[in-house]
Amino acid sequence: MSYQFNRWIITLGAQVRSLHENMSCKELEKVKREAETSETELQQLYAYAELHHIDLIEYYHPFAEIEKHLLLINEYLHCG
């Protein structure tokens, strides 16, 4: 698939993983804003894949990791 799409997934994955690993050191509002931005970007990735007929099966693991980290961040926000 396209270099741009691959870079986008890698970059978003790294951002979300970093946010998850460092969220306890940040203010809750900042974590919330960054999580919302990441969720929006993830939806844009899905829309891009649909528009360009990209088979997401080969990207299952990176997308699953992103979704997992976002879920854990949201659980943290709702318990914090």
JSON list of C-alpha atoms in Angstrom, two decimals:
[
{"chain": "A", "resi": 1, "resn": "MET", "atom": "CA", "xyz": [0.00, 0.00, 0.00]},
{"chain": "A", "resi": 2, "resn": "SER", "atom": "CA", "xyz": [0.97, 3.60, -0.21]},
{"chain": "A", "resi": 3, "resn": "TYR", "atom": "CA", "xyz": [3.90, 4.94, 1.72]},
{"chain": "A", "resi": 4, "resn": "GLN", "atom": "CA", "xyz": [1.73, 7.79, 3.01]},
{"chain": "A", "resi": 5, "resn": "PHE", "atom": "CA", "xyz": [-0.88, 5.42, 4.46]},
{"chain": "A", "resi": 6, "resn": "ASN", "atom": "CA", "xyz": [1.77, 3.28, 6.14]},
{"chain": "A", "resi": 7, "resn": "ARG", "atom": "CA", "xyz": [3.47, 6.33, 7.66]},
{"chain": "A", "resi": 8, "resn": "TRP", "atom": "CA", "xyz": [0.11, 7.62, 8.88]},
{"chain": "A", "resi": 9, "resn": "ILE", "atom": "CA", "xyz": [-0.62, 4.35, 10.70]},
{"chain": "A", "resi": 10, "resn": "ILE", "atom": "CA", "xyz": [2.87, 4.20, 12.20]},
{"chain": "A", "resi": 11, "resn": "THR", "atom": "CA", "xyz": [2.74, 7.82, 13.35]},
{"chain": "A", "resi": 12, "resn": "LEU", "atom": "CA", "xyz": [-0.72, 7.53, 14.88]},
{"chain": "A", "resi": 13, "resn": "GLY", "atom": "CA", "xyz": [0.21, 4.26, 16.56]},
{"chain": "A", "resi": 14, "resn": "ALA", "atom": "CA", "xyz": [3.30, 5.83, 18.12]},
{"chain": "A", "resi": 15, "resn": "GLN", "atom": "CA", "xyz": [1.34, 8.88, 19.29]},
{"chain": "A", "resi": 16, "resn": "VAL", "atom": "CA", "xyz": [-1.39, 6.80, 20.90]},
{"chain": "A", "resi": 17, "resn": "ARG", "atom": "CA", "xyz": [1.08, 4.40, 22.53]},
{"chain": "A", "resi": 18, "resn": "SER", "atom": "CA", "xyz": [3.06, 7.34, 23.92]},
{"chain": "A", "resi": 19, "resn": "LEU", "atom": "CA", "xyz": [-0.08, 9.01, 25.24]},
{"chain": "A", "resi": 20, "resn": "HIS", "atom": "CA", "xyz": [-1.13, 5.78, 26.94]},
{"chain": "A", "resi": 21, "resn": "GLU", "atom": "CA", "xyz": [2.29, 5.23, 28.49]},
{"chain": "A", "resi": 22, "resn": "ASN", "atom": "CA", "xyz": [2.58, 8.82, 29.76]},
{"chain": "A", "resi": 23, "resn": "MET", "atom": "CA", "xyz": [-1.02, 9.74, 30.56]},
{"chain": "A", "resi": 24, "resn": "SER", "atom": "CA", "xyz": [-0.56, 9.57, 34.33]},
{"chain": "A", "resi": 25, "resn": "CYS", "atom": "CA", "xyz": [2.05, 12.36, 34.06]},
{"chain": "A", "resi": 26, "resn": "LYS", "atom": "CA", "xyz": [-0.29, 14.72, 32.18]},
{"chain": "A", "resi": 27, "resn": "GLU", "atom": "CA", "xyz": [-3.30, 16.79, 33.13]},
{"chain": "A", "resi": 28, "resn": "LEU", "atom": "CA", "xyz": [-6.57, 15.00, 32.45]},
{"chain": "A", "resi": 29, "resn": "GLU", "atom": "CA", "xyz": [-7.81, 17.71, 30.08]},
{"chain": "A", "resi": 30, "resn": "LYS", "atom": "CA", "xyz": [-4.65, 17.43, 27.97]},
{"chain": "A", "resi": 31, "resn": "VAL", "atom": "CA", "xyz": [-4.99, 13.64, 27.83]},
{"chain": "A", "resi": 32, "resn": "LYS", "atom": "CA", "xyz": [-8.65, 14.02, 26.86]},
{"chain": "A", "resi": 33, "resn": "ARG", "atom": "CA", "xyz": [-7.85, 16.49, 24.05]},
{"chain": "A", "resi": 34, "resn": "GLU", "atom": "CA", "xyz": [-5.04, 14.32, 22.69]},
{"chain": "A", "resi": 35, "resn": "ALA", "atom": "CA", "xyz": [-7.23, 11.20, 22.84]},
{"chain": "A", "resi": 36, "resn": "GLU", "atom": "CA", "xyz": [-10.04, 12.98, 20.99]},
{"chain": "A", "resi": 37, "resn": "THR", "atom": "CA", "xyz": [-7.59, 14.15, 18.33]},
{"chain": "A", "resi": 38, "resn": "SER", "atom": "CA", "xyz": [-6.25, 10.62, 17.95]},
{"chain": "A", "resi": 39, "resn": "GLU", "atom": "CA", "xyz": [-9.75, 9.16, 17.68]},
{"chain": "A", "resi": 40, "resn": "THR", "atom": "CA", "xyz": [-10.60, 11.69, 14.98]},
{"chain": "A", "resi": 41, "resn": "GLU", "atom": "CA", "xyz": [-7.43, 10.83, 13.12]},
{"chain": "A", "resi": 42, "resn": "LEU", "atom": "CA", "xyz": [-8.21, 7.12, 13.39]},
{"chain": "A", "resi": 43, "resn": "GLN", "atom": "CA", "xyz": [-11.64, 7.73, 11.85]},
{"chain": "A", "resi": 44, "resn": "GLN", "atom": "CA", "xyz": [-9.94, 9.67, 9.06]},
{"chain": "A", "resi": 45, "resn": "LEU", "atom": "CA", "xyz": [-7.65, 6.70, 8.45]},
{"chain": "A", "resi": 46, "resn": "TYR", "atom": "CA", "xyz": [-10.65, 4.38, 8.18]},
{"chain": "A", "resi": 47, "resn": "ALA", "atom": "CA", "xyz": [-12.36, 6.81, 5.79]},
{"chain": "A", "resi": 48, "resn": "TYR", "atom": "CA", "xyz": [-9.20, 7.08, 3.68]},
{"chain": "A", "resi": 49, "resn": "ALA", "atom": "CA", "xyz": [-8.95, 3.29, 3.51]},
{"chain": "A", "resi": 50, "resn": "GLU", "atom": "CA", "xyz": [-12.57, 3.01, 2.45]},
{"chain": "A", "resi": 51, "resn": "LEU", "atom": "CA", "xyz": [-12.23, 5.73, -0.17]},
{"chain": "A", "resi": 52, "resn": "HIS", "atom": "CA", "xyz": [-9.12, 4.13, -1.67]},
{"chain": "A", "resi": 53, "resn": "HIS", "atom": "CA", "xyz": [-10.41, 0.54, -1.34]},
{"chain": "A", "resi": 54, "resn": "ILE", "atom": "CA", "xyz": [-7.57, -0.50, 0.96]},
{"chain": "A", "resi": 55, "resn": "ASP", "atom": "CA", "xyz": [-7.93, -4.01, 2.38]},
{"chain": "A", "resi": 56, "resn": "LEU", "atom": "CA", "xyz": [-7.54, -3.47, 6.12]},
{"chain": "A", "resi": 57, "resn": "ILE", "atom": "CA", "xyz": [-6.96, -7.13, 6.91]},
{"chain": "A", "resi": 58, "resn": "GLU", "atom": "CA", "xyz": [-3.23, -6.71, 6.36]},
{"chain": "A", "resi": 59, "resn": "TYR", "atom": "CA", "xyz": [-3.35, -3.74, 8.77]},
{"chain": "A", "resi": 60, "resn": "TYR", "atom": "CA", "xyz": [-5.32, -5.57, 11.46]},
{"chain": "A", "resi": 61, "resn": "HIS", "atom": "CA", "xyz": [-2.56, -5.58, 14.09]},
{"chain": "A", "resi": 62, "resn": "PRO", "atom": "CA", "xyz": [-1.61, -1.89, 13.90]},
{"chain": "A", "resi": 63, "resn": "PHE", "atom": "CA", "xyz": [-5.27, -0.84, 13.96]},
{"chain": "A", "resi": 64, "resn": "ALA", "atom": "CA", "xyz": [-6.01, -3.24, 16.83]},
{"chain": "A", "resi": 65, "resn": "GLU", "atom": "CA", "xyz": [-3.11, -1.78, 18.83]},
{"chain": "A", "resi": 66, "resn": "ILE", "atom": "CA", "xyz": [-4.32, 1.77, 18.23]},
{"chain": "A", "resi": 67, "resn": "GLU", "atom": "CA", "xyz": [-7.87, 0.83, 19.23]},
{"chain": "A", "resi": 68, "resn": "LYS", "atom": "CA", "xyz": [-6.60, -0.98, 22.34]},
{"chain": "A", "resi": 69, "resn": "HIS", "atom": "CA", "xyz": [-4.56, 1.99, 23.54]},
{"chain": "A", "resi": 70, "resn": "LEU", "atom": "CA", "xyz": [-7.45, 4.39, 22.90]},
{"chain": "A", "resi": 71, "resn": "LEU", "atom": "CA", "xyz": [-9.78, 2.11, 24.86]},
{"chain": "A", "resi": 72, "resn": "LEU", "atom": "CA", "xyz": [-7.36, 2.01, 27.81]},
{"chain": "A", "resi": 73, "resn": "ILE", "atom": "CA", "xyz": [-6.97, 5.79, 27.68]},
{"chain": "A", "resi": 74, "resn": "ASN", "atom": "CA", "xyz": [-10.75, 6.26, 27.69]},
{"chain": "A", "resi": 75, "resn": "GLU", "atom": "CA", "xyz": [-11.10, 3.87, 30.63]},
{"chain": "A", "resi": 76, "resn": "TYR", "atom": "CA", "xyz": [-8.47, 5.90, 32.49]},
{"chain": "A", "resi": 77, "resn": "LEU", "atom": "CA", "xyz": [-10.31, 9.15, 31.72]},
{"chain": "A", "resi": 78, "resn": "HIS", "atom": "CA", "xyz": [-13.65, 7.82, 32.92]},
{"chain": "A", "resi": 79, "resn": "CYS", "atom": "CA", "xyz": [-12.18, 6.44, 36.14]},
{"chain": "A", "resi": 80, "resn": "GLY", "atom": "CA", "xyz": [-9.92, 9.47, 36.79]}
]
